[in-house]
Structures are given as structure tokens and as C-alpha cells.
Tab-separated table of C-alpha atoms in Angstrom:
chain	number	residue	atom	x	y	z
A	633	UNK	CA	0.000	0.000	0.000
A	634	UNK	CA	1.879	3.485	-1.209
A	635	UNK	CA	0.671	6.255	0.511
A	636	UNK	CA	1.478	9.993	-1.237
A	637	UNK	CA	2.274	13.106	0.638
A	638	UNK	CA	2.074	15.302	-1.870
A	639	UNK	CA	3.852	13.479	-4.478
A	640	UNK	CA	7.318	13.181	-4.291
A	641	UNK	CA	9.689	10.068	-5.084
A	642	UNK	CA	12.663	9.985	-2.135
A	643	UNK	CA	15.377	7.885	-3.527
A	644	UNK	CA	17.883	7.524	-1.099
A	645	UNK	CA	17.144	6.989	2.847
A	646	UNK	CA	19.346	7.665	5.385
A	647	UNK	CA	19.320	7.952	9.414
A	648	UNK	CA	17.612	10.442	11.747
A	649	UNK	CA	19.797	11.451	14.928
A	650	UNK	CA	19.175	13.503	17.645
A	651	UNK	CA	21.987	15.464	19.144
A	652	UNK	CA	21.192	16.518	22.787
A	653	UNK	CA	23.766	19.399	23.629
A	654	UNK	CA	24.508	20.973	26.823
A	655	UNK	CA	25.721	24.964	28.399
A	656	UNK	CA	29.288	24.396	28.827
A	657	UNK	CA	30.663	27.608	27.412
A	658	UNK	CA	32.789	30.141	29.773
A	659	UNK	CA	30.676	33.012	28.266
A	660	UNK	CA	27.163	30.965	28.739
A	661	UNK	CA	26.552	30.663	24.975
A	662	UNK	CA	24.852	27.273	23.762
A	663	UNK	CA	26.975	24.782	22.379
A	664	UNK	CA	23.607	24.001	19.935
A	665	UNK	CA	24.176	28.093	18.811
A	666	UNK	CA	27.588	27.140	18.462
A	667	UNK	CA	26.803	24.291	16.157
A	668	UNK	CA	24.312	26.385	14.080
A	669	UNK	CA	26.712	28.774	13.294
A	670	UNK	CA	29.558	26.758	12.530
A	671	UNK	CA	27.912	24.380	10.553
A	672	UNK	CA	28.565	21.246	12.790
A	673	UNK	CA	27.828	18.780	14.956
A	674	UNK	CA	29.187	18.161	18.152
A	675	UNK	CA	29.604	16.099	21.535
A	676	UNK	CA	32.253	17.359	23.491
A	677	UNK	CA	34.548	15.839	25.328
A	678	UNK	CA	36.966	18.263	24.365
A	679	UNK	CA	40.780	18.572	25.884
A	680	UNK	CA	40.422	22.188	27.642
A	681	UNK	CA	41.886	23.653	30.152
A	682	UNK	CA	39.046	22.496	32.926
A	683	UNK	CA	39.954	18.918	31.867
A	684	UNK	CA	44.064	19.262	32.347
A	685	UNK	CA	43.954	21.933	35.208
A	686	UNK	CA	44.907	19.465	37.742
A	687	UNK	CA	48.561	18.469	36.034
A	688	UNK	CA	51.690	20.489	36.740
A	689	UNK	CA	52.892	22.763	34.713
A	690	UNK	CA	54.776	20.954	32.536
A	691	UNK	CA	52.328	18.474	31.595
A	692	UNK	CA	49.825	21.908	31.470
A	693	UNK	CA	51.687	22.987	28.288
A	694	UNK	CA	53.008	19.577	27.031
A	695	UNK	CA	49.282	18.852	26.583
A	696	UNK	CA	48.223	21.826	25.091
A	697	UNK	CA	50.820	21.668	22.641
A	698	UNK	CA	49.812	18.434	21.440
A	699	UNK	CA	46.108	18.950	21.494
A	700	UNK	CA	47.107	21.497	19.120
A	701	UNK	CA	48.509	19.202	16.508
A	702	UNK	CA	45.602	16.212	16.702
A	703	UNK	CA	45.156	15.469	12.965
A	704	UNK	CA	43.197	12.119	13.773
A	705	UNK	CA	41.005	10.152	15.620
A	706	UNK	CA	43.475	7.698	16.761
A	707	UNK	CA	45.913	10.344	18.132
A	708	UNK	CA	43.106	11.518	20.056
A	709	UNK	CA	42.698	8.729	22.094
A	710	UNK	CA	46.603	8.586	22.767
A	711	UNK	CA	46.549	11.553	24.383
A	712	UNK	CA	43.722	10.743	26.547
A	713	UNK	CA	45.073	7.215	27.568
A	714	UNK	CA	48.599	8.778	28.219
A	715	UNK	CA	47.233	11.039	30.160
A	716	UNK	CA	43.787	9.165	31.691
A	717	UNK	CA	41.625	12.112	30.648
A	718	UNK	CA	37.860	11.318	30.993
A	719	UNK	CA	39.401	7.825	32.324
A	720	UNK	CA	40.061	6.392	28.952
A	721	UNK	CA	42.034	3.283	29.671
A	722	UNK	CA	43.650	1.606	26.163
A	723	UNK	CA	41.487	-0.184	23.534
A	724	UNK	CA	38.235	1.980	25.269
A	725	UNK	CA	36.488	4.707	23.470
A	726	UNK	CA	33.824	7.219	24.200
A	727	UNK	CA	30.427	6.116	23.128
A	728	UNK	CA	29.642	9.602	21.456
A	729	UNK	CA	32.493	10.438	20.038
A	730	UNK	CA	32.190	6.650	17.998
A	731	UNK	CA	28.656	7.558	17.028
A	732	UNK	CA	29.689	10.706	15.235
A	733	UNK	CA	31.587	8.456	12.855
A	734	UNK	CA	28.593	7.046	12.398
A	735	UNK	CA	27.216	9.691	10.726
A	736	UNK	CA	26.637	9.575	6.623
A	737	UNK	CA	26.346	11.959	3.979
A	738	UNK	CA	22.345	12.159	3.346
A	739	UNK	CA	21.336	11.689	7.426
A	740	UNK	CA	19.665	14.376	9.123
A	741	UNK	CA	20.029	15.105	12.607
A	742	UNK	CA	17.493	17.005	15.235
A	743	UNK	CA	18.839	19.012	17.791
A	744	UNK	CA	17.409	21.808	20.233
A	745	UNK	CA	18.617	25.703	20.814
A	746	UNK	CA	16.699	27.715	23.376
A	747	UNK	CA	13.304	26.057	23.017
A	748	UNK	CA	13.215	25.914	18.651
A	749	UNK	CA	14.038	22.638	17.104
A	750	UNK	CA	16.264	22.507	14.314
A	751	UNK	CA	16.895	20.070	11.869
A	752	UNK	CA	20.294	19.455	10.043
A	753	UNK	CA	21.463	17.920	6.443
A	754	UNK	CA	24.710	15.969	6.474
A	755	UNK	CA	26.360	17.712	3.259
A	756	UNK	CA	28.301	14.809	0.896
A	757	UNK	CA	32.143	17.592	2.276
A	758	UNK	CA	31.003	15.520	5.858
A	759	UNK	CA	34.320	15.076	7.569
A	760	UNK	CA	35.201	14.513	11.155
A	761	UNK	CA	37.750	16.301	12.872
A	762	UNK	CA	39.094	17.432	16.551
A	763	UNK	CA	39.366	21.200	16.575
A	764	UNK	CA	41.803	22.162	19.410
A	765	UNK	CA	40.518	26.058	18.419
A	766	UNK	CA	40.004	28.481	21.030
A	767	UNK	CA	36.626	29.038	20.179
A	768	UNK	CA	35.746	25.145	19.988
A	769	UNK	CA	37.734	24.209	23.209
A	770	UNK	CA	35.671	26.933	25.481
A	771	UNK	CA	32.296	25.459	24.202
A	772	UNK	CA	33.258	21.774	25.281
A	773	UNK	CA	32.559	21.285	21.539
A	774	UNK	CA	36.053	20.107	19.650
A	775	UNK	CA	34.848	16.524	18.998
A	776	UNK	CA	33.289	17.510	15.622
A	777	UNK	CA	31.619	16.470	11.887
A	778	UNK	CA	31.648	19.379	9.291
A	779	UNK	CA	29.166	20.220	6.550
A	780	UNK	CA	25.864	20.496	8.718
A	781	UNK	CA	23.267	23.160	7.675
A	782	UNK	CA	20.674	23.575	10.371
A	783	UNK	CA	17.269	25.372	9.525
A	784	UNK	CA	14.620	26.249	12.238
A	785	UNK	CA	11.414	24.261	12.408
A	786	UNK	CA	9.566	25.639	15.511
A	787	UNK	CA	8.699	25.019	18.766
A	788	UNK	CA	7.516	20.969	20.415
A	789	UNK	CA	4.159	21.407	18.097
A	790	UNK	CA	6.062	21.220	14.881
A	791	UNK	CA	8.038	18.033	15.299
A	792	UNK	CA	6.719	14.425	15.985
A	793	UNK	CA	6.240	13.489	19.043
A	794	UNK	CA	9.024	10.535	18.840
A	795	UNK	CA	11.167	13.836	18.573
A	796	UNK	CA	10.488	15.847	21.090
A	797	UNK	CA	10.559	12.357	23.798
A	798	UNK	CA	14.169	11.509	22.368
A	799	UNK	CA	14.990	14.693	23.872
A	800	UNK	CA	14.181	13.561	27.052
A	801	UNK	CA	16.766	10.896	28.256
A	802	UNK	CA	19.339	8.996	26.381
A	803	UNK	CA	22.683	9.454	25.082
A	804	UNK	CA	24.371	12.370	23.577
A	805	UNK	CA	23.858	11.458	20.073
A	806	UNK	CA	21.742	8.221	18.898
A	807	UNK	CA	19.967	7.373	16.732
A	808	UNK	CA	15.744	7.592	16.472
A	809	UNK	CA	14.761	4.515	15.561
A	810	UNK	CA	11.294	4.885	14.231
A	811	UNK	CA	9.654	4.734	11.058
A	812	UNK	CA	8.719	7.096	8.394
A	813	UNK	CA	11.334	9.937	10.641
A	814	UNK	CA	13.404	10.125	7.915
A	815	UNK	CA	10.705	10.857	5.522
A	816	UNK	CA	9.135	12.767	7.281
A	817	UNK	CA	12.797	15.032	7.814
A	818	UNK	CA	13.480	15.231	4.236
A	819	UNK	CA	10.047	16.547	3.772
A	820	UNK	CA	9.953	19.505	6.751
A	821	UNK	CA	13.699	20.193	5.540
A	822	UNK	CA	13.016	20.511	2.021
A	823	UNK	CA	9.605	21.984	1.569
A	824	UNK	CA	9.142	19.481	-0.733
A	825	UNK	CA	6.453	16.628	-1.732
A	826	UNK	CA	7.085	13.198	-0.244
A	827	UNK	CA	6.154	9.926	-0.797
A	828	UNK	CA	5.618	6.905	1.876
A	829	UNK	CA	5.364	3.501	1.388
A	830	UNK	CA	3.129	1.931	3.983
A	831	UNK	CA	2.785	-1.840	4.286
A	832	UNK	CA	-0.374	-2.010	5.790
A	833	UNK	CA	-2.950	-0.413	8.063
A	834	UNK	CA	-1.038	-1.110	11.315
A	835	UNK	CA	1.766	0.548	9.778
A	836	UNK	CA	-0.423	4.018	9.022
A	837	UNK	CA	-1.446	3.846	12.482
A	838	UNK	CA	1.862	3.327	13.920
A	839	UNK	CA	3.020	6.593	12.467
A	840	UNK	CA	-0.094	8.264	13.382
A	841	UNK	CA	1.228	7.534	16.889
A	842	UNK	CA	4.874	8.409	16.165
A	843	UNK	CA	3.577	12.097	15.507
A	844	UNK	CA	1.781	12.152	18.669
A	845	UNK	CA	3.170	13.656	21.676
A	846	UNK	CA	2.945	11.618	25.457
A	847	UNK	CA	0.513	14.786	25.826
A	848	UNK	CA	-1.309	14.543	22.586
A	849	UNK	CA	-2.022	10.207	24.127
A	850	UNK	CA	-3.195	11.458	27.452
A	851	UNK	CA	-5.992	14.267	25.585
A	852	UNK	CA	-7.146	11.325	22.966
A	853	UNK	CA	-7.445	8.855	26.027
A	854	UNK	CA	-9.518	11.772	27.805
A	855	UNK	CA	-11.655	12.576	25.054
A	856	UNK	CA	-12.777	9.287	24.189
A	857	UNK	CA	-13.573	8.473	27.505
A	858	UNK	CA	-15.625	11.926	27.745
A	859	UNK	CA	-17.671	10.882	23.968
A	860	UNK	CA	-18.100	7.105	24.949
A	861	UNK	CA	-18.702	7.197	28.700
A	862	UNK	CA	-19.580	10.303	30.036
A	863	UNK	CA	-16.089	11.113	31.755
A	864	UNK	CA	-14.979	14.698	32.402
A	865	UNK	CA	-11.920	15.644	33.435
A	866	UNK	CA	-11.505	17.374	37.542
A	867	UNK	CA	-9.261	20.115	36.346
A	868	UNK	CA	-7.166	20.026	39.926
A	869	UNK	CA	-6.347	16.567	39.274
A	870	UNK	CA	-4.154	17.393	36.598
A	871	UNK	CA	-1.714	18.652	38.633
A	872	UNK	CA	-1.369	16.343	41.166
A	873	UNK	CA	2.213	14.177	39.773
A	874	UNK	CA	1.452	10.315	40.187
A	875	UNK	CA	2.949	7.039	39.238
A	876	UNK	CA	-0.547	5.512	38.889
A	877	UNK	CA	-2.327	7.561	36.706
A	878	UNK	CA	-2.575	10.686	34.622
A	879	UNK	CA	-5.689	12.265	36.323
A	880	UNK	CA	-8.873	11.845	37.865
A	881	UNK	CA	-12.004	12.045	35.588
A	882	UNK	CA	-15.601	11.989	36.612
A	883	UNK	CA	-19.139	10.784	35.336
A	884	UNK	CA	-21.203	13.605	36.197
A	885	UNK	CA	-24.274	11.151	36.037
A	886	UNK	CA	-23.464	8.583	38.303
A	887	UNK	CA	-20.514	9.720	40.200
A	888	UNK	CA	-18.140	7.126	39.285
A	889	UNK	CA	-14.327	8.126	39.009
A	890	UNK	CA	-11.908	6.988	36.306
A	891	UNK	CA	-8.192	6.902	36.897
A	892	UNK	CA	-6.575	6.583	32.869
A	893	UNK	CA	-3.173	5.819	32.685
A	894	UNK	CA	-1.663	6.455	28.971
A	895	UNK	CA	1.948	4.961	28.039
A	896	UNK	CA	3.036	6.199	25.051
A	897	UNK	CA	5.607	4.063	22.722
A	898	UNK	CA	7.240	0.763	24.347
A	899	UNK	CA	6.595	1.203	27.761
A	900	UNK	CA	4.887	-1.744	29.628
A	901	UNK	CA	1.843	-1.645	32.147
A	902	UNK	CA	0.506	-4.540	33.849
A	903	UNK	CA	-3.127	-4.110	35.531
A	904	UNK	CA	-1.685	-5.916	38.212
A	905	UNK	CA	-0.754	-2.452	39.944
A	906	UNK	CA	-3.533	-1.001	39.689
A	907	UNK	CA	-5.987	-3.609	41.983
A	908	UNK	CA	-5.058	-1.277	45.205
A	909	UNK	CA	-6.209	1.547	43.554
A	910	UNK	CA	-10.069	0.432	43.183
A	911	UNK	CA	-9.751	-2.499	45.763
A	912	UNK	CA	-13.486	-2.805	47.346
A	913	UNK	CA	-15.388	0.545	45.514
A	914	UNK	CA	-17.165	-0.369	42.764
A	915	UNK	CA	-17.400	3.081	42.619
A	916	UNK	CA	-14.114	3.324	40.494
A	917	UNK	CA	-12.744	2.170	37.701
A	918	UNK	CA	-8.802	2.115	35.733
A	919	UNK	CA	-8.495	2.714	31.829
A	920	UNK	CA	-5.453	1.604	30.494
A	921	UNK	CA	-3.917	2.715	27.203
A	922	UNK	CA	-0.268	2.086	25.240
A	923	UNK	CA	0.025	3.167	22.384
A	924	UNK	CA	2.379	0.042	21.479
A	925	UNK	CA	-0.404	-2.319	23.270
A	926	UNK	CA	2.501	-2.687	25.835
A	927	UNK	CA	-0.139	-4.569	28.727
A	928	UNK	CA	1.628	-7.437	30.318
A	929	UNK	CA	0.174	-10.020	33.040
A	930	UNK	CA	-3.665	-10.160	34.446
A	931	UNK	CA	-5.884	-8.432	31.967
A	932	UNK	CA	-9.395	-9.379	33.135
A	933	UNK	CA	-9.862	-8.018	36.346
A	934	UNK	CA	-12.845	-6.140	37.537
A	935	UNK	CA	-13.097	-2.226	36.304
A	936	UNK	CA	-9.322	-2.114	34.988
A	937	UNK	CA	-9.902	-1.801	31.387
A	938	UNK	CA	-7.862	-1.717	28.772
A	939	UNK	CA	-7.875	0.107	25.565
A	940	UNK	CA	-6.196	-0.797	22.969
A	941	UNK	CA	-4.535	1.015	20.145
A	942	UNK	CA	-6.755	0.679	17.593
A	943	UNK	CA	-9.120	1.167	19.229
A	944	UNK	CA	-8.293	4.727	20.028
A	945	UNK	CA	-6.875	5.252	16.445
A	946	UNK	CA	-10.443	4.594	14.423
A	947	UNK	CA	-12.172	6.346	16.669
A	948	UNK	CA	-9.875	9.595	15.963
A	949	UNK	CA	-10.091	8.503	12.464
A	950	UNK	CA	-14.020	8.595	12.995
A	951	UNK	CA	-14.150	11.524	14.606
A	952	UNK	CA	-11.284	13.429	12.588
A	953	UNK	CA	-13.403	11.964	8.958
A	954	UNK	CA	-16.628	13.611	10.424
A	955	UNK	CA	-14.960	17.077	10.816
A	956	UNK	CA	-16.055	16.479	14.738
A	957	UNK	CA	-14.498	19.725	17.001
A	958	UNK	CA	-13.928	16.990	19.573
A	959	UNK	CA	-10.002	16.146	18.957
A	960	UNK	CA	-7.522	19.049	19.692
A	961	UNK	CA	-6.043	21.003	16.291
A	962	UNK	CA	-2.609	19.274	16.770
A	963	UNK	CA	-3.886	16.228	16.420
A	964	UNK	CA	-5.730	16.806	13.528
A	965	UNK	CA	-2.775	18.670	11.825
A	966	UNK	CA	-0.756	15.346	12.193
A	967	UNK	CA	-3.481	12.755	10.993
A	968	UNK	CA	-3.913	14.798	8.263
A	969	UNK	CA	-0.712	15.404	6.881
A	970	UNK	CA	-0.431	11.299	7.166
A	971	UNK	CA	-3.608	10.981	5.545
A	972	UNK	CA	-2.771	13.315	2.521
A	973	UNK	CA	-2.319	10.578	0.383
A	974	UNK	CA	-3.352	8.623	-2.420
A	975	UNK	CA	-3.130	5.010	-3.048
């Protein structure tokens, strides 16, 4: 099944990374400006002074004098075994600085400056390097890959929600290992048409979910209990952090309470957890969503529901086909760029 958005062939695929940078600059400045400028992509682990402070003075200027003159890779990692900088021991390597080399001509990689997202092309010049400048050492930033333009995309409501959550935890560069990311890339980068291939329904509705934010779950979850069961949110509830459940919702007519709990992506629940929570009143009841169908253990006990994926997906569809005001504008933005299409 071929799905068009907006008619463009893409020939060649690459990889989607994210690059998660930190404030490490003397002056303050963002290492992510730094990239932008530059044209880069970074990850640190630089040899500045901070790093060699601690040696005597000879070995002070004996290092700086040969970071100055590190033409490879290899005679990188001398200098930090020599010296057992970031505790390098021989034969080990620093996870980030490996995954640069990973990087191709083609890729694209997401990274984050002052709240905007930005998305770079790998340029076919890509070339590692370690840049013992001034400029690169004081922004923890010499561990680098040229040929990177960056263009702004916008704020958490322009980029999928697989995006925004890689930004979240993880290491300093990786990978994002979902579907349809690079196609989607190529086609916010570009301003271009696209074209997807999607193998089957399940597949459409996987990337539906990709797009979605954890918040974007949480409001479908909400809403559908609201259209098919009466259930309105208690506003204070929403602000009360718990491991156990997103928020407390309410049937006006009967007075029953519902406690949903949304997972987004490959995280597991097991109803199992929940049985203290309603233990002897009938009076509640647990909804259970993952967007991955991620329940494990016990799934028939008494008011712990669970609802699944599609579930949730055709009634968006449904709702979203019938031009219903029910589902939030974001939502709808995403569903219907993925459903621009034509078989």
C-alpha cells in the first residue's frame, strides 16, 4: 500500500539522529548556537583547560601543545590514555564520540537551541575532525563532523512526538529509531512533496502515533472516555504528579471516578498495579492505554480496562473523517498530513 504526501519520489534513505547538547561555554553561549553557526555537529569531550587543570605545569603545556597538533582520531585517544583524561584506559572509546563516525552523507540530525528545534542535512564535504581552536575548546565542543546546515522548524508542536521524547533521556547522540522519521525530515527540511510507502494499516497507524506527543495520548485517552462514557476531566487533578495515573475524571451522572493511565511508545503496564487503587469501591474504575499495546500479566480483572490502540486510532479517524471539534487542532494537523495521500 503506497501512501502519497504530496507526491514526491525519495530515492535515497538515510538515518535520523538527535543530538542533545549541553551549556558548557565560559561566556554561557549554547553549544547548539555554536553548532548552528559553525555548521557542525558536536559532543564534546573536548581537551580544555578544565579537563588538564589538575597536572603540573609541565604536563599543562606539554598537553596543550599536542592537542594542538591532533590530525586524527586515533591520536586523540593517545593523548587521553597517556594522560587518563575522561578515564580512557587503552582499547576503550567514548560512546559519542564513535557515534559521530557514524554519521553519513544524506542523514539528518534534530537538535534543540533555546526552546526551537532545528533540523540538520549531512552535506556529501562531511568530515570529522578534533578542533583544538580556542573558540571550539571553550564550548566543550572540539569533537566535531563538518558540513551540517541547520534550519529552524519551531517550537515541540512542529516536530513528531518521537522527537520531542528523544529529547528527554538517552545518550548524547543516537539514533531515532522509528519509522517514516526520515521521511518525514526530508520533507519539513526541504519543503518538498514526499512519498511513503506503507505496508499495511497497522503501519499508518503506527506513524499516526509516532507524531503524537505523550501529551497529545493522554488528551485522545480523555476525550474518548468523555464521547463514549460520560467522563470529564476534575481540572485540579491534573496537577497532582502520580505514578498511577494521569488524572482523575468523573461521570457527572453517576458519580463514578476513572483513573486513565496512557503509556506512550514501548513502555509496559501490567493491571496488576492497579488492583489497590479500586480495591473494594465499585465506585471506580482504571483505563489503560499504550500506544504500542505494551499490557503485560492479568488483563481481566474487575473495572481495569484496557484500551487498545486501535481502538483509540479509528475512533480519531471517525471523529477526525466527520470534521467532529472533539479532537484538539494538533492532532488533527498530524493525521492529516499522514492521511494526505493517495493510493
Amino acid at each position: 500500500m503506497k501512501f502519497v504526501l504530496f507526491n514526491l519520489e525519495v530515492d535515497i534513505m538515510g538515518t535520523v539522529w538527535r543530538l542533545q547538547t549541553r551549556t558548557d561555554s565560559k561566556d554561557g553561549k549554547k553549544i547548539s548556537t555554536y553548532c548552528r553557526e559553525k555548521s557542525i555537529a558536536a559532543v564534546g569531550w573536548s581537551i580544555n583547560d578544565d579537563q588538564i587543570k589538575a597536572y603540573n605545569a609541565e604536563a599543562f603545556d606539554k598537553i596543550q601543545s599536542i592537542r594542538a597538533s591532533i590530525k586524527s582520531k586515533d591520536i586523540y585517544y593517545k593523548v587521553l590514555e597517556e594522560y587518563n583524561l575522561f578515564n580512557i584506559k587503552a582499547g576503550k572509546k567514548i560512546v559519542a564520540v564513535e557515534t559521530l563516525e557514524r554519521v553519513k552523507p544524506g542523514d539528518y540530525i534534530w537538535m534543540r537551541d533555546n526552546g526551537i528545534y532545528y533540523l540538520g542535512y549531512v552535506g556529501n564535504n562531511l568530515r570529522y575532525v578534533y578542533n583544538p581552536s580556542i573558540d571550539a575548546l571553550e564550548h566543550d565542543a572540539a569533537n566535531q563532523i563538518e558540513d551540517v546546515e541547520w534550519k529552524p522548524i519551531g517550537d515541540e508542536s512542529q516536530v513528531p512526538g518521537v522527537i520531542a521524547t528523544a529529547f528527554i533521556r538517552g545518550r548524547t547522540l543516537q539514533c531515532v529509531r522509528k519509522a517514516y522519521m526520515y521521511e518525514y525530515a526530508s520533507f519539513i527540511y526541504n519543503r518538498k512533496p514526499l512519498v511513503i510507502n506503507v505496508e499495511s494499516n497497522d503501519s499508518l497507524k503506527q506513524l499516526f502515533y509516532n507524531c503524537l506527543s505523550p501529551s497529545d495520548c493522554e488528551d485522545l485517552v480523555c476525550l474518548y472516555l468523555y464521547d463514549k462514557a460520560n467522563y470529564i476531566a476534575i481540572p485540579s487533578t491534573n496537577k497532582i504528579a502520580t505514578e498511577l495515573y494521569e488524572c482523575v475524571l468523573v461521570n457527572p451522572l453517576n458519580g463514578k471516578l476513572a483513573y486513565p493511565q496512557v503509556k506512550k511508545g514501548d513502555k509496559k503496564l501490567n493491571p496488576n498495579d492497579y488492583i489497590e487503587l479500586i480495591k473494594d469501591n465499585p465506585n471506580k474504575e482504571v483505563y489503560l492505554f499504550s500506544s504500542e499495546d505494551k499490557v503485560v500479566g492479568e488483563t481481566h480483572i474487575d473495572n481495569i480496562h484496557i484500551i487498545s490502540s486501535d481502538e483509540i486510532y479509528s475512533w480519531a479517524k471517525e471523529k477526525i473523517d466527520g470534521n467532529s471539534f472533539l479532537i484538539p487542532e494538533g492532532i488533527v494537523k498530524w493525521y492529516k498530513l499522514i492521511h494526505s495521500s493517495e493510493k
